[in-house]
mmCIF file of C-alpha atoms and ligand atoms in Angstrom:
data_model
loop_
_atom_site.group_PDB
_atom_site.id
_atom_site.type_symbol
_atom_site.label_atom_id
_atom_site.label_comp_id
_atom_site.label_asym_id
_atom_site.label_seq_id
_atom_site.Cartn_x
_atom_site.Cartn_y
_atom_site.Cartn_z
ATOM 1 C CA MET L 665 -0.047 -0.115 0.003
ATOM 2 C CA PRO L 666 1.560 3.601 -0.978
ATOM 3 C CA THR L 667 2.840 5.425 2.548
ATOM 4 C CA ARG L 668 3.622 8.879 2.276
ATOM 5 C CA LYS L 669 6.684 8.446 0.748
ATOM 6 C CA ASP L 670 5.390 7.436 -2.317
ATOM 7 C CA ARG L 671 2.959 9.912 -2.829
ATOM 8 C CA ARG L 672 4.942 12.201 -4.902
ATOM 9 C CA PRO L 673 4.194 15.683 -3.772
ATOM 10 C CA VAL L 674 2.634 18.112 -6.366
ATOM 11 C CA VAL L 675 2.723 21.784 -6.097
ATOM 12 C CA ALA L 676 0.732 23.952 -7.900
ATOM 13 C CA GLY L 677 0.714 27.670 -8.571
ATOM 14 C CA ASN L 678 -2.837 29.761 -9.217
ATOM 15 C CA TRP L 679 -1.957 32.409 -11.235
ATOM 16 C CA LYS L 680 -5.969 33.634 -11.012
ATOM 17 C CA MET L 681 -6.755 36.393 -13.351
ATOM 18 C CA HIS L 682 -2.895 37.831 -13.227
ATOM 19 C CA LYS L 683 -0.378 38.228 -16.636
ATOM 20 C CA THR L 684 -0.978 39.289 -19.646
ATOM 21 C CA ALA L 685 0.159 36.277 -21.930
ATOM 22 C CA ALA L 686 4.001 37.822 -22.525
ATOM 23 C CA GLU L 687 4.454 37.704 -18.995
ATOM 24 C CA ALA L 688 3.229 34.868 -18.322
ATOM 25 C CA GLN L 689 4.959 32.778 -21.153
ATOM 26 C CA ALA L 690 8.471 35.108 -18.948
ATOM 27 C CA LEU L 691 7.562 33.571 -15.205
ATOM 28 C CA ALA L 692 7.022 29.993 -17.114
ATOM 29 C CA ARG L 693 10.670 30.603 -18.455
ATOM 30 C CA GLU L 694 12.221 31.771 -15.402
ATOM 31 C CA LEU L 695 10.371 28.433 -13.286
ATOM 32 C CA ARG L 696 11.661 25.827 -15.862
ATOM 33 C CA ASN L 697 15.371 27.026 -15.178
ATOM 34 C CA ALA L 698 14.952 27.250 -11.711
ATOM 35 C CA LEU L 699 12.946 23.872 -11.364
ATOM 36 C CA GLY L 700 14.659 21.738 -14.156
ATOM 37 C CA VAL L 701 16.434 19.616 -11.439
ATOM 38 C CA VAL L 702 12.840 18.681 -9.634
ATOM 39 C CA ARG L 703 12.138 16.328 -11.879
ATOM 40 C CA ASP L 704 11.320 13.514 -9.931
ATOM 41 C CA GLN L 705 10.771 14.228 -6.608
ATOM 42 C CA VAL L 706 8.311 17.220 -6.960
ATOM 43 C CA GLU L 707 5.475 17.489 -9.388
ATOM 44 C CA VAL L 708 4.934 20.937 -10.438
ATOM 45 C CA VAL L 709 1.914 22.566 -12.247
ATOM 46 C CA LEU L 710 1.370 26.260 -13.586
ATOM 47 C CA ALA L 711 -2.540 27.159 -13.811
ATOM 48 C CA PRO L 712 -2.001 30.560 -15.807
ATOM 49 C CA PRO L 713 -5.064 32.744 -16.893
ATOM 50 C CA PHE L 714 -7.177 30.953 -19.811
ATOM 51 C CA THR L 715 -5.473 33.610 -22.270
ATOM 52 C CA ALA L 716 -1.760 32.534 -21.502
ATOM 53 C CA LEU L 717 -2.332 28.903 -21.367
ATOM 54 C CA TYR L 718 -1.055 28.128 -25.150
ATOM 55 C CA PRO L 719 2.161 30.292 -24.678
ATOM 56 C CA VAL L 720 2.495 29.240 -21.305
ATOM 57 C CA GLY L 721 2.414 25.442 -22.549
ATOM 58 C CA LYS L 722 5.128 26.303 -25.382
ATOM 59 C CA ALA L 723 7.209 27.539 -22.455
ATOM 60 C CA LEU L 724 6.913 24.240 -20.376
ATOM 61 C CA GLU L 725 7.121 21.601 -23.797
ATOM 62 C CA ASP L 726 9.696 18.987 -23.173
ATOM 63 C CA SER L 727 9.649 20.230 -19.514
ATOM 64 C CA ASN L 728 8.556 18.267 -16.586
ATOM 65 C CA LEU L 729 6.257 20.847 -15.418
ATOM 66 C CA TYR L 730 2.708 20.932 -16.405
ATOM 67 C CA LEU L 731 -0.001 22.795 -17.411
ATOM 68 C CA ALA L 732 -3.166 23.492 -15.735
ATOM 69 C CA ALA L 733 -6.746 25.761 -16.262
ATOM 70 C CA GLN L 734 -8.360 27.189 -13.455
ATOM 71 C CA ASN L 735 -11.669 26.223 -14.723
ATOM 72 C CA CYS L 736 -13.618 24.870 -17.191
ATOM 73 C CA HIS L 737 -17.290 24.042 -18.616
ATOM 74 C CA ALA L 738 -19.165 20.558 -17.669
ATOM 75 C CA GLU L 739 -19.865 19.874 -21.683
ATOM 76 C CA ALA L 740 -17.774 19.467 -24.252
ATOM 77 C CA GLN L 741 -18.814 21.950 -26.654
ATOM 78 C CA GLY L 742 -21.907 24.223 -27.642
ATOM 79 C CA ALA L 743 -23.844 27.123 -27.450
ATOM 80 C CA PHE L 744 -22.371 28.390 -23.954
ATOM 81 C CA THR L 745 -20.567 32.140 -25.033
ATOM 82 C CA GLY L 746 -17.416 32.864 -23.101
ATOM 83 C CA GLU L 747 -17.213 29.257 -21.718
ATOM 84 C CA VAL L 748 -14.127 26.796 -22.472
ATOM 85 C CA SER L 749 -14.329 23.246 -22.655
ATOM 86 C CA ALA L 750 -12.094 20.234 -21.049
ATOM 87 C CA PRO L 751 -11.182 18.828 -24.464
ATOM 88 C CA MET L 752 -10.115 22.797 -25.275
ATOM 89 C CA LEU L 753 -8.068 22.343 -22.675
ATOM 90 C CA LYS L 754 -6.122 19.485 -22.943
ATOM 91 C CA ASP L 755 -5.940 20.712 -26.746
ATOM 92 C CA VAL L 756 -3.796 23.636 -25.573
ATOM 93 C CA GLY L 757 -1.572 20.866 -23.424
ATOM 94 C CA CYS L 758 -3.033 21.067 -20.063
ATOM 95 C CA ARG L 759 -3.138 18.282 -18.091
ATOM 96 C CA TYR L 760 -4.602 19.238 -14.857
ATOM 97 C CA VAL L 761 -8.015 21.364 -14.538
ATOM 98 C CA ILE L 762 -8.622 23.568 -10.940
ATOM 99 C CA LEU L 763 -12.205 23.095 -10.251
ATOM 100 C CA GLY L 764 -14.497 24.351 -6.667
ATOM 101 C CA HIS L 765 -12.021 27.248 -6.001
ATOM 102 C CA SER L 766 -14.075 29.151 -3.616
ATOM 103 C CA GLU L 767 -13.543 31.972 -5.534
ATOM 104 C CA ARG L 768 -15.402 30.561 -8.258
ATOM 105 C CA ARG L 769 -17.712 29.043 -4.934
ATOM 106 C CA GLN L 770 -18.379 32.082 -3.560
ATOM 107 C CA LEU L 771 -18.077 34.700 -6.796
ATOM 108 C CA PHE L 772 -19.061 32.419 -9.431
ATOM 109 C CA GLY L 773 -22.166 30.819 -7.007
ATOM 110 C CA GLU L 774 -20.438 27.190 -7.999
ATOM 111 C CA THR L 775 -22.138 24.162 -6.352
ATOM 112 C CA ASP L 776 -20.861 21.026 -5.533
ATOM 113 C CA GLU L 777 -23.275 19.932 -7.601
ATOM 114 C CA GLY L 778 -21.804 21.883 -10.782
ATOM 115 C CA VAL L 779 -18.266 21.115 -9.467
ATOM 116 C CA ASN L 780 -18.870 17.603 -9.557
ATOM 117 C CA ARG L 781 -20.230 17.960 -13.406
ATOM 118 C CA LYS L 782 -17.047 19.304 -14.148
ATOM 119 C CA VAL L 783 -14.991 16.428 -12.568
ATOM 120 C CA LYS L 784 -16.514 14.221 -14.326
ATOM 121 C CA ALA L 785 -16.155 16.036 -17.858
ATOM 122 C CA VAL L 786 -12.189 16.405 -16.839
ATOM 123 C CA PHE L 787 -11.811 12.902 -16.638
ATOM 124 C CA ALA L 788 -13.552 12.081 -19.717
ATOM 125 C CA ALA L 789 -10.881 14.786 -21.272
ATOM 126 C CA GLY L 790 -8.063 12.599 -20.464
ATOM 127 C CA LEU L 791 -7.229 15.149 -17.847
ATOM 128 C CA LEU L 792 -6.990 14.954 -13.867
ATOM 129 C CA PRO L 793 -9.118 17.129 -11.826
ATOM 130 C CA ILE L 794 -7.670 19.552 -8.722
ATOM 131 C CA VAL L 795 -10.383 19.562 -6.194
ATOM 132 C CA CYS L 796 -10.946 22.381 -3.497
ATOM 133 C CA VAL L 797 -12.239 21.584 -1.158
ATOM 134 C CA GLY L 798 -12.408 24.096 2.738
ATOM 135 C CA GLU L 799 -14.517 25.936 5.500
ATOM 136 C CA THR L 800 -15.011 29.016 5.925
ATOM 137 C CA LEU L 801 -14.371 31.233 8.683
ATOM 138 C CA GLN L 802 -17.885 31.521 10.059
ATOM 139 C CA GLU L 803 -18.532 27.518 9.705
ATOM 140 C CA ARG L 804 -14.548 26.825 11.400
ATOM 141 C CA GLU L 805 -15.914 29.704 14.184
ATOM 142 C CA GLY L 806 -19.085 27.462 14.475
ATOM 143 C CA GLY L 807 -17.104 23.531 14.972
ATOM 144 C CA ARG L 808 -18.489 22.858 11.464
ATOM 145 C CA THR L 809 -15.047 22.483 9.058
ATOM 146 C CA LEU L 810 -15.032 18.321 8.771
ATOM 147 C CA GLU L 811 -18.425 18.294 8.193
ATOM 148 C CA VAL L 812 -18.486 21.137 5.360
ATOM 149 C CA VAL L 813 -15.722 19.608 3.683
ATOM 150 C CA SER L 814 -17.505 16.381 3.846
ATOM 151 C CA ARG L 815 -20.025 17.315 2.243
ATOM 152 C CA GLN L 816 -17.811 19.474 -0.402
ATOM 153 C CA LEU L 817 -15.929 16.020 -0.886
ATOM 154 C CA ALA L 818 -19.147 13.553 -1.246
ATOM 155 C CA GLY L 819 -20.996 16.394 -3.900
ATOM 156 C CA GLY L 820 -17.696 16.980 -5.441
ATOM 157 C CA LEU L 821 -16.516 12.874 -6.171
ATOM 158 C CA ALA L 822 -19.493 11.800 -6.177
ATOM 159 C CA GLY L 823 -19.880 8.670 -9.031
ATOM 160 C CA LEU L 824 -16.356 8.464 -9.549
ATOM 161 C CA ASP L 825 -14.616 4.837 -9.692
ATOM 162 C CA ALA L 826 -11.935 3.840 -6.972
ATOM 163 C CA ALA L 827 -9.475 4.324 -10.244
ATOM 164 C CA ALA L 828 -10.427 7.923 -11.016
ATOM 165 C CA ALA L 829 -11.022 8.690 -7.544
ATOM 166 C CA ALA L 830 -6.921 7.840 -7.181
ATOM 167 C CA ARG L 831 -5.918 9.821 -9.334
ATOM 168 C CA ALA L 832 -7.765 13.180 -8.474
ATOM 169 C CA VAL L 833 -5.383 16.316 -6.821
ATOM 170 C CA ILE L 834 -7.710 17.073 -3.172
ATOM 171 C CA ALA L 835 -6.483 20.687 -2.285
ATOM 172 C CA TYR L 836 -7.835 21.441 1.418
ATOM 173 C CA GLU L 837 -7.663 25.204 0.872
ATOM 174 C CA PRO L 838 -9.681 26.904 4.786
ATOM 175 C CA VAL L 839 -11.111 29.855 3.071
ATOM 176 C CA TRP L 840 -10.351 32.287 5.688
ATOM 177 C CA ALA L 841 -6.294 31.794 5.064
ATOM 178 C CA ILE L 842 -6.643 32.404 1.339
ATOM 179 C CA GLY L 843 -5.017 35.410 0.219
ATOM 180 C CA THR L 844 -5.095 36.848 3.792
ATOM 181 C CA GLY L 845 -1.857 36.102 4.967
ATOM 182 C CA LYS L 846 -3.211 33.599 7.803
ATOM 183 C CA THR L 847 -2.418 30.613 6.955
ATOM 184 C CA ALA L 848 -3.757 27.256 9.037
ATOM 185 C CA THR L 849 -1.106 25.704 11.333
ATOM 186 C CA SER L 850 0.417 22.758 10.808
ATOM 187 C CA ALA L 851 -1.634 20.951 13.162
ATOM 188 C CA GLN L 852 -4.734 22.248 11.507
ATOM 189 C CA ALA L 853 -3.879 21.576 8.369
ATOM 190 C CA GLN L 854 -3.028 18.072 9.177
ATOM 191 C CA GLU L 855 -6.268 17.824 10.841
ATOM 192 C CA VAL L 856 -8.155 18.211 8.002
ATOM 193 C CA HIS L 857 -5.873 16.256 5.729
ATOM 194 C CA ALA L 858 -6.138 13.277 7.912
ATOM 195 C CA HIS L 859 -9.997 13.622 8.015
ATOM 196 C CA ILE L 860 -10.342 13.981 4.139
ATOM 197 C CA ARG L 861 -8.099 10.996 3.751
ATOM 198 C CA GLY L 862 -10.472 8.875 6.187
ATOM 199 C CA TRP L 863 -13.286 10.200 4.531
ATOM 200 C CA VAL L 864 -11.562 8.650 1.202
ATOM 201 C CA ALA L 865 -10.757 5.631 2.897
ATOM 202 C CA GLN L 866 -14.416 5.412 3.727
ATOM 203 C CA ALA L 867 -15.694 5.832 0.233
ATOM 204 C CA PHE L 868 -13.483 4.743 -1.993
ATOM 205 C CA GLY L 869 -11.101 2.173 -0.136
ATOM 206 C CA LYS L 870 -7.796 2.446 1.522
ATOM 207 C CA GLU L 871 -6.077 1.706 -1.180
ATOM 208 C CA VAL L 872 -7.167 5.130 -2.645
ATOM 209 C CA ALA L 873 -6.629 6.573 0.359
ATOM 210 C CA ALA L 874 -3.067 5.714 0.344
ATOM 211 C CA ALA L 875 -2.366 6.842 -3.079
ATOM 212 C CA VAL L 876 -4.504 9.912 -2.949
ATOM 213 C CA ARG L 877 -2.754 13.444 -2.853
ATOM 214 C CA ILE L 878 -4.078 16.423 -1.141
ATOM 215 C CA GLN L 879 -2.344 19.723 -0.976
ATOM 216 C CA TYR L 880 -2.668 22.305 1.391
ATOM 217 C CA GLY L 881 -3.576 25.628 -0.029
ATOM 218 C CA GLY L 882 -3.784 29.363 2.025
ATOM 219 C CA SER L 883 -1.346 31.923 2.476
ATOM 220 C CA VAL L 884 1.666 29.284 1.992
ATOM 221 C CA LYS L 885 5.281 31.264 1.323
ATOM 222 C CA PRO L 886 8.411 30.188 1.403
ATOM 223 C CA ASP L 887 9.051 30.538 5.172
ATOM 224 C CA ASN L 888 5.945 28.450 6.271
ATOM 225 C CA ALA L 889 5.779 25.727 3.361
ATOM 226 C CA ALA L 890 8.207 23.318 4.899
ATOM 227 C CA GLU L 891 6.260 23.276 7.861
ATOM 228 C CA LEU L 892 3.129 22.457 6.415
ATOM 229 C CA LEU L 893 4.669 20.053 4.023
ATOM 230 C CA GLY L 894 6.202 18.196 6.606
ATOM 231 C CA GLN L 895 2.960 17.198 7.795
ATOM 232 C CA PRO L 896 2.397 13.412 7.062
ATOM 233 C CA ASP L 897 -1.105 13.968 5.010
ATOM 234 C CA VAL L 898 0.367 16.964 3.251
ATOM 235 C CA ASP L 899 1.344 15.982 -0.366
ATOM 236 C CA GLY L 900 1.869 19.415 -1.826
ATOM 237 C CA ALA L 901 0.727 22.802 -2.052
ATOM 238 C CA LEU L 902 -1.701 24.800 -4.575
ATOM 239 C CA VAL L 903 -0.042 28.330 -4.449
ATOM 240 C CA GLY L 904 -1.919 31.448 -5.355
ATOM 241 C CA GLY L 905 0.134 34.383 -4.366
ATOM 242 C CA ALA L 906 3.833 33.645 -3.601
ATOM 243 C CA SER L 907 2.860 31.737 -7.507
ATOM 244 C CA LEU L 908 3.708 35.016 -9.489
ATOM 245 C CA LYS L 909 7.128 35.585 -8.249
ATOM 246 C CA ALA L 910 9.589 32.466 -9.684
ATOM 247 C CA ALA L 911 11.798 33.038 -6.630
ATOM 248 C CA ASP L 912 9.079 31.974 -3.829
ATOM 249 C CA PHE L 913 7.259 29.355 -5.507
ATOM 250 C CA ALA L 914 10.843 28.090 -6.344
ATOM 251 C CA ALA L 915 11.262 28.003 -2.810
ATOM 252 C CA ILE L 916 7.947 26.459 -2.391
ATOM 253 C CA VAL L 917 8.623 23.583 -4.442
ATOM 254 C CA LYS L 918 12.000 23.187 -3.024
ATOM 255 C CA ALA L 919 10.454 22.497 0.154
ATOM 256 C CA ALA L 920 8.363 19.845 -0.468
ATOM 257 C CA PHE L 921 11.125 17.611 -1.175
ATOM 258 C CA ALA L 922 13.715 19.468 1.202
HETATM 259 C C1 PEP B 2206 -5.378 29.738 -3.986
HETATM 260 O O1 PEP B 2206 -6.035 30.595 -4.748
HETATM 261 O O2 PEP B 2206 -5.335 28.764 -4.171
HETATM 262 C C2 PEP B 2206 -4.743 30.491 -2.821
HETATM 263 C C3 PEP B 2206 -4.124 29.794 -1.515
HETATM 264 O O3 PEP B 2206 -4.087 31.766 -2.818
HETATM 265 P P1 PEP B 2206 -3.135 32.369 -1.870
HETATM 266 O O4 PEP B 2206 -1.714 31.280 -1.355
HETATM 267 O O5 PEP B 2206 -2.444 33.290 -2.353
HETATM 268 O O6 PEP B 2206 -3.695 32.195 -0.368
#
């Protein structure tokens, strides 16, 4: 059965709505140069905005860094003005799609059911989802963190078979820690990550739980990355703000195998 040592950490940079195509390509080149050495130790994923996917994909060609999108539509094609489908993302070289990010849930009304449709579309296109879950401050203070995370997992991963579940990446991102400079303590992160792994064991079996990778996200920075990533059930990070600076993101990636 896979253990922490067998799960290759996955560190992803969510660039959100930042950077022109040219700026994004330059950052990708810088990261490619800085991180060429991490080939086997850490999986590195860059998620630029849609308009920069193609040029960033070109900059990453023949490298060991992977491309991700920040969202997609659940249908493969059709009359959905302004949307982008999973097969289109595959076509420009993506391997991952971030789904259910709290900004999408809070600002764009995404539901667990909608996330689930997208998760299935992503697998159908031959891509892998990074499924985000996490509680608000009010939910944490109300003692509802584990219940909220369980509900988001049950909704988002509904109907998957064990093989798919094992290949999904789950990102635990407490909403109160995203972009706020407040980080969960390593004990808080570990508690929820262990709960998520336990939930996966119940839903998909122990083998899947031992294999699935669970990222922590929420104000991860070079100075807190080693402590968070050192927890037994933390298998990488989803990084927002600090992923926009090559030196900071490279330092976080290196903390994943230090
Ligand atoms: C995120 O957007 O997924 C995130 C974790 O952002 P930040 O690192 O800026 O908190």
